[in-house]
Amino acid sequence: MPYWRLSGYYFFYFATLGVLVPYWGLYLQSVGFTPVDIGNLIAILMFSRIVAPMVWGWIADHRESRMAVVRLASFLTIASFSGAFFGSSFWWLAAVMLLFSFFWHASLPLLEVFVMRHTASRPGAYGRVRLWGSIGFIVAVTALGPVIDARGPWWVLPALLTMMLGIGSFSLTLPESEMRGSVEHAGPFRQALLRPEVFAFLLACLLMQISHGPYYTFYSIYLEGYGYSKTLIGLLWAFAVLCEIGVFLVMQRLLVRVALRAVLIASFFLAAVRWLLIGHYPESLAVLMLAQTLHAATFGSFHATAMQLVHRFFTGKHQHRGQAIYGSLSFGIGGAVGSFYSGHTWVTLGPTVTFNIAAASAGLAFLVALLLIRQDRS
């Protein structure tokens, strides 16, 4: 497996996310958009994350030259995002965001299949590649903040373009021969999708991402309201991702000793605990640090285990669409629903109740996994 080339790809892919998530809204605000406009534009990113992986997964499952699909998506991302330098009207940026996110969301699920094929015999080895994405996120988020403070939000544009060029460059280094893989017949995709344990797994993942809505949407605003400085808030975000990296490093040894199902169930349970801690003890920095430590479970062990299960559930020609539907349902639909409900309950019911709802959603994921996902037999 071309470890360093794949690690470089992950680094730049998630470094792009590390620029986009914290700073894209600041750029939109700087060019005069209202909060409603900004919300509508960012919703486009969520929408494309629901649709794009399924479209590109179907294309990849019907082609032998899958790396060509990755490269095409990577360079169309660069070309379409370049439009952001040539206009800043609402409809112009809406078109740019729709196009670049459609292509950007396409390539990662295809690479995930490739990595899982090479690491499936070593449970947890996936995390040693994926951790470079977390490192990329931290580097981008910490490096760009001072630049924006000193020179303004316009620098988000060249930063994003640079990260996307990194994605494209590393896609050129990955060999097509190692991406071809197996295309054997695996039965109808619908049949694989509707197996009870697969349906239960996808439902639990959907509920897990719904539970993250208040955290990703309002965590910084929430802590600022309790008097925490922006510097400290940023450090709490970074600390959580460092904990995520830690769990990626130990997953290979952990999954040799502990069943996938057990790790997944524990991740759901700890997510419920995390949201309760954040919702009820915001005044305590020690409790908030403990809650951020649990990011190791709510993203790290959860995602690493989910990737193993997707690879196990969807075989042969269905692997790319399996990865795509996992991403579309959990991070796409789950993320969109989580942001939507938390936006409404935050104002009407308050932060504590909103995080209680998040904990309930993670608790439902725990029950679904506990009762409906079968015990590992491997």
Short mmCIF file of N, CA, C and O in Angstrom, two decimals, residues 245-302:
data_model
loop_
_atom_site.label_atom_id
_atom_site.label_comp_id
_atom_site.label_asym_id
_atom_site.label_seq_id
_atom_site.Cartn_x
_atom_site.Cartn_y
_atom_site.Cartn_z
N ILE A 245 -6.69 11.70 17.03
CA ILE A 245 -5.45 11.14 16.48
C ILE A 245 -4.93 10.02 17.38
O ILE A 245 -4.49 8.96 16.91
N GLY A 246 -5.00 10.24 18.70
CA GLY A 246 -4.54 9.22 19.63
C GLY A 246 -5.26 7.90 19.46
O GLY A 246 -4.64 6.83 19.45
N VAL A 247 -6.57 7.95 19.27
CA VAL A 247 -7.31 6.70 19.13
C VAL A 247 -7.02 6.05 17.78
O VAL A 247 -6.97 4.82 17.66
N PHE A 248 -6.78 6.85 16.73
CA PHE A 248 -6.41 6.25 15.45
C PHE A 248 -5.09 5.47 15.58
O PHE A 248 -4.90 4.44 14.93
N LEU A 249 -4.18 5.96 16.43
CA LEU A 249 -2.89 5.30 16.60
C LEU A 249 -3.01 3.95 17.32
O LEU A 249 -2.21 3.06 17.08
N VAL A 250 -4.01 3.82 18.19
CA VAL A 250 -4.13 2.57 18.97
C VAL A 250 -5.20 1.64 18.43
O VAL A 250 -5.34 0.52 18.95
N MET A 251 -5.93 2.04 17.40
CA MET A 251 -7.05 1.21 16.93
C MET A 251 -6.60 -0.17 16.45
O MET A 251 -7.30 -1.16 16.65
N GLN A 252 -5.44 -0.25 15.80
CA GLN A 252 -5.00 -1.55 15.28
C GLN A 252 -4.82 -2.55 16.41
O GLN A 252 -5.26 -3.70 16.31
N ARG A 253 -4.19 -2.12 17.51
CA ARG A 253 -4.02 -3.02 18.65
C ARG A 253 -5.34 -3.28 19.37
O ARG A 253 -5.60 -4.40 19.84
N LEU A 254 -6.20 -2.26 19.44
CA LEU A 254 -7.48 -2.41 20.14
C LEU A 254 -8.37 -3.43 19.45
O LEU A 254 -8.96 -4.31 20.09
N LEU A 255 -8.47 -3.35 18.10
CA LEU A 255 -9.40 -4.21 17.38
C LEU A 255 -8.90 -5.65 17.25
O LEU A 255 -9.66 -6.52 16.84
N VAL A 256 -7.65 -5.91 17.60
CA VAL A 256 -7.18 -7.29 17.70
C VAL A 256 -7.80 -7.97 18.91
O VAL A 256 -8.06 -9.17 18.93
N ARG A 257 -8.08 -7.17 19.94
CA ARG A 257 -8.56 -7.71 21.23
C ARG A 257 -10.05 -7.51 21.46
O ARG A 257 -10.66 -8.25 22.24
N VAL A 258 -10.64 -6.50 20.81
CA VAL A 258 -12.04 -6.16 21.09
C VAL A 258 -12.84 -6.23 19.79
O VAL A 258 -12.37 -5.78 18.73
N ALA A 259 -14.04 -6.78 19.84
CA ALA A 259 -14.88 -6.93 18.66
C ALA A 259 -15.33 -5.57 18.13
O ALA A 259 -15.54 -4.62 18.90
N LEU A 260 -15.50 -5.49 16.80
CA LEU A 260 -15.97 -4.25 16.18
C LEU A 260 -17.28 -3.78 16.79
O LEU A 260 -17.46 -2.60 17.07
N ARG A 261 -18.20 -4.71 16.96
CA ARG A 261 -19.52 -4.36 17.49
C ARG A 261 -19.39 -3.72 18.88
O ARG A 261 -20.08 -2.73 19.18
N ALA A 262 -18.52 -4.25 19.72
CA ALA A 262 -18.36 -3.72 21.08
C ALA A 262 -17.81 -2.30 21.04
O ALA A 262 -18.25 -1.42 21.80
N VAL A 263 -16.83 -2.04 20.16
CA VAL A 263 -16.26 -0.69 20.06
C VAL A 263 -17.31 0.29 19.55
O VAL A 263 -17.42 1.42 20.05
N LEU A 264 -18.11 -0.14 18.57
CA LEU A 264 -19.14 0.73 18.02
C LEU A 264 -20.18 1.09 19.08
O LEU A 264 -20.55 2.26 19.24
N ILE A 265 -20.64 0.09 19.83
CA ILE A 265 -21.64 0.32 20.87
C ILE A 265 -21.09 1.26 21.94
O ILE A 265 -21.77 2.19 22.40
N ALA A 266 -19.84 1.05 22.34
CA ALA A 266 -19.22 1.92 23.34
C ALA A 266 -19.11 3.36 22.83
O ALA A 266 -19.30 4.32 23.59
N SER A 267 -18.84 3.52 21.54
CA SER A 267 -18.74 4.87 20.96
C SER A 267 -20.06 5.60 21.06
O SER A 267 -20.10 6.80 21.38
N PHE A 268 -21.17 4.92 20.78
CA PHE A 268 -22.49 5.53 20.87
C PHE A 268 -22.80 5.93 22.32
O PHE A 268 -23.32 7.02 22.58
N PHE A 269 -22.50 5.05 23.25
CA PHE A 269 -22.77 5.34 24.66
C PHE A 269 -21.97 6.55 25.13
O PHE A 269 -22.51 7.45 25.81
N LEU A 270 -20.69 6.61 24.77
CA LEU A 270 -19.84 7.72 25.20
C LEU A 270 -20.24 9.03 24.53
O LEU A 270 -20.05 10.11 25.10
N ALA A 271 -20.83 8.95 23.34
CA ALA A 271 -21.36 10.17 22.70
C ALA A 271 -22.49 10.76 23.53
O ALA A 271 -22.55 11.98 23.75
N ALA A 272 -23.39 9.90 24.02
CA ALA A 272 -24.48 10.39 24.87
C ALA A 272 -23.94 11.05 26.13
O ALA A 272 -24.40 12.11 26.56
N VAL A 273 -22.92 10.43 26.73
CA VAL A 273 -22.29 11.02 27.92
C VAL A 273 -21.67 12.37 27.60
O VAL A 273 -21.81 13.34 28.36
N ARG A 274 -21.01 12.44 26.45
CA ARG A 274 -20.33 13.70 26.08
C ARG A 274 -21.31 14.85 25.95
O ARG A 274 -21.08 15.94 26.47
N TRP A 275 -22.43 14.62 25.27
CA TRP A 275 -23.40 15.72 25.07
C TRP A 275 -24.04 16.13 26.38
O TRP A 275 -24.33 17.32 26.58
N LEU A 276 -24.25 15.19 27.29
CA LEU A 276 -24.80 15.55 28.61
C LEU A 276 -23.80 16.39 29.40
O LEU A 276 -24.19 17.37 30.07
N LEU A 277 -22.53 16.04 29.34
CA LEU A 277 -21.52 16.82 30.05
C LEU A 277 -21.46 18.25 29.52
O LEU A 277 -21.41 19.22 30.29
N ILE A 278 -21.44 18.40 28.20
CA ILE A 278 -21.37 19.73 27.61
C ILE A 278 -22.63 20.53 27.93
O ILE A 278 -22.57 21.73 28.24
N GLY A 279 -23.78 19.89 27.85
CA GLY A 279 -25.03 20.59 28.06
C GLY A 279 -25.28 21.03 29.49
O GLY A 279 -25.94 22.05 29.73
N HIS A 280 -24.74 20.27 30.46
CA HIS A 280 -25.07 20.54 31.87
C HIS A 280 -23.94 21.18 32.67
O HIS A 280 -24.20 21.73 33.75
N TYR A 281 -22.70 21.13 32.17
CA TYR A 281 -21.59 21.66 32.96
C TYR A 281 -20.70 22.60 32.13
O TYR A 281 -19.46 22.45 32.13
N PRO A 282 -21.27 23.57 31.45
CA PRO A 282 -20.44 24.46 30.63
C PRO A 282 -19.52 25.38 31.43
O PRO A 282 -18.54 25.89 30.91
N GLU A 283 -19.84 25.59 32.71
CA GLU A 283 -19.02 26.49 33.53
C GLU A 283 -17.70 25.84 33.95
O GLU A 283 -16.77 26.54 34.37
N SER A 284 -17.59 24.52 33.86
CA SER A 284 -16.42 23.80 34.35
C SER A 284 -15.47 23.48 33.19
O SER A 284 -15.79 22.65 32.34
N LEU A 285 -14.30 24.10 33.19
CA LEU A 285 -13.32 23.82 32.15
C LEU A 285 -12.84 22.37 32.23
O LEU A 285 -12.62 21.72 31.19
N ALA A 286 -12.72 21.83 33.43
CA ALA A 286 -12.26 20.45 33.59
C ALA A 286 -13.26 19.48 32.95
O ALA A 286 -12.87 18.52 32.27
N VAL A 287 -14.55 19.74 33.15
CA VAL A 287 -15.58 18.87 32.55
C VAL A 287 -15.57 19.02 31.03
O VAL A 287 -15.71 18.04 30.29
N LEU A 288 -15.40 20.24 30.54
CA LEU A 288 -15.36 20.45 29.09
C LEU A 288 -14.16 19.73 28.47
O LEU A 288 -14.27 19.16 27.38
N MET A 289 -13.02 19.73 29.16
CA MET A 289 -11.86 19.00 28.65
C MET A 289 -12.12 17.50 28.63
O MET A 289 -11.74 16.80 27.69
N LEU A 290 -12.79 17.00 29.66
CA LEU A 290 -13.16 15.59 29.68
C LEU A 290 -14.08 15.27 28.51
O LEU A 290 -13.92 14.25 27.82
N ALA A 291 -15.05 16.16 28.27
CA ALA A 291 -15.98 15.95 27.16
C ALA A 291 -15.24 15.95 25.82
O ALA A 291 -15.55 15.17 24.92
N GLN A 292 -14.25 16.83 25.66
CA GLN A 292 -13.47 16.87 24.42
C GLN A 292 -12.60 15.63 24.27
O GLN A 292 -12.36 15.17 23.15
N THR A 293 -12.15 15.08 25.39
CA THR A 293 -11.42 13.81 25.32
C THR A 293 -12.27 12.72 24.69
O THR A 293 -11.77 11.86 23.95
N LEU A 294 -13.57 12.77 24.94
CA LEU A 294 -14.47 11.76 24.40
C LEU A 294 -14.65 11.86 22.88
O LEU A 294 -15.26 10.98 22.27
N HIS A 295 -14.11 12.92 22.27
CA HIS A 295 -14.10 12.98 20.80
C HIS A 295 -13.34 11.79 20.23
O HIS A 295 -13.59 11.37 19.09
N ALA A 296 -12.42 11.25 21.01
CA ALA A 296 -11.71 10.04 20.60
C ALA A 296 -12.68 8.90 20.30
O ALA A 296 -12.43 8.08 19.41
N ALA A 297 -13.80 8.87 21.03
CA ALA A 297 -14.81 7.84 20.79
C ALA A 297 -15.88 8.30 19.82
O ALA A 297 -16.26 7.58 18.90
N THR A 298 -16.37 9.54 20.01
CA THR A 298 -17.53 9.98 19.22
C THR A 298 -17.19 10.19 17.76
O THR A 298 -18.07 10.14 16.90
N PHE A 299 -15.91 10.44 17.42
CA PHE A 299 -15.50 10.43 16.02
C PHE A 299 -14.46 9.35 15.75
O PHE A 299 -14.61 8.55 14.84
N GLY A 300 -13.37 9.31 16.55
CA GLY A 300 -12.24 8.44 16.26
C GLY A 300 -12.60 6.97 16.17
O GLY A 300 -12.55 6.36 15.10
N SER A 301 -12.96 6.36 17.29
CA SER A 301 -13.26 4.92 17.28
C SER A 301 -14.53 4.63 16.50
O SER A 301 -14.65 3.59 15.85
N PHE A 302 -15.51 5.55 16.56
CA PHE A 302 -16.74 5.35 15.80
C PHE A 302 -16.46 5.24 14.31
O PHE A 302 -16.87 4.30 13.63
#
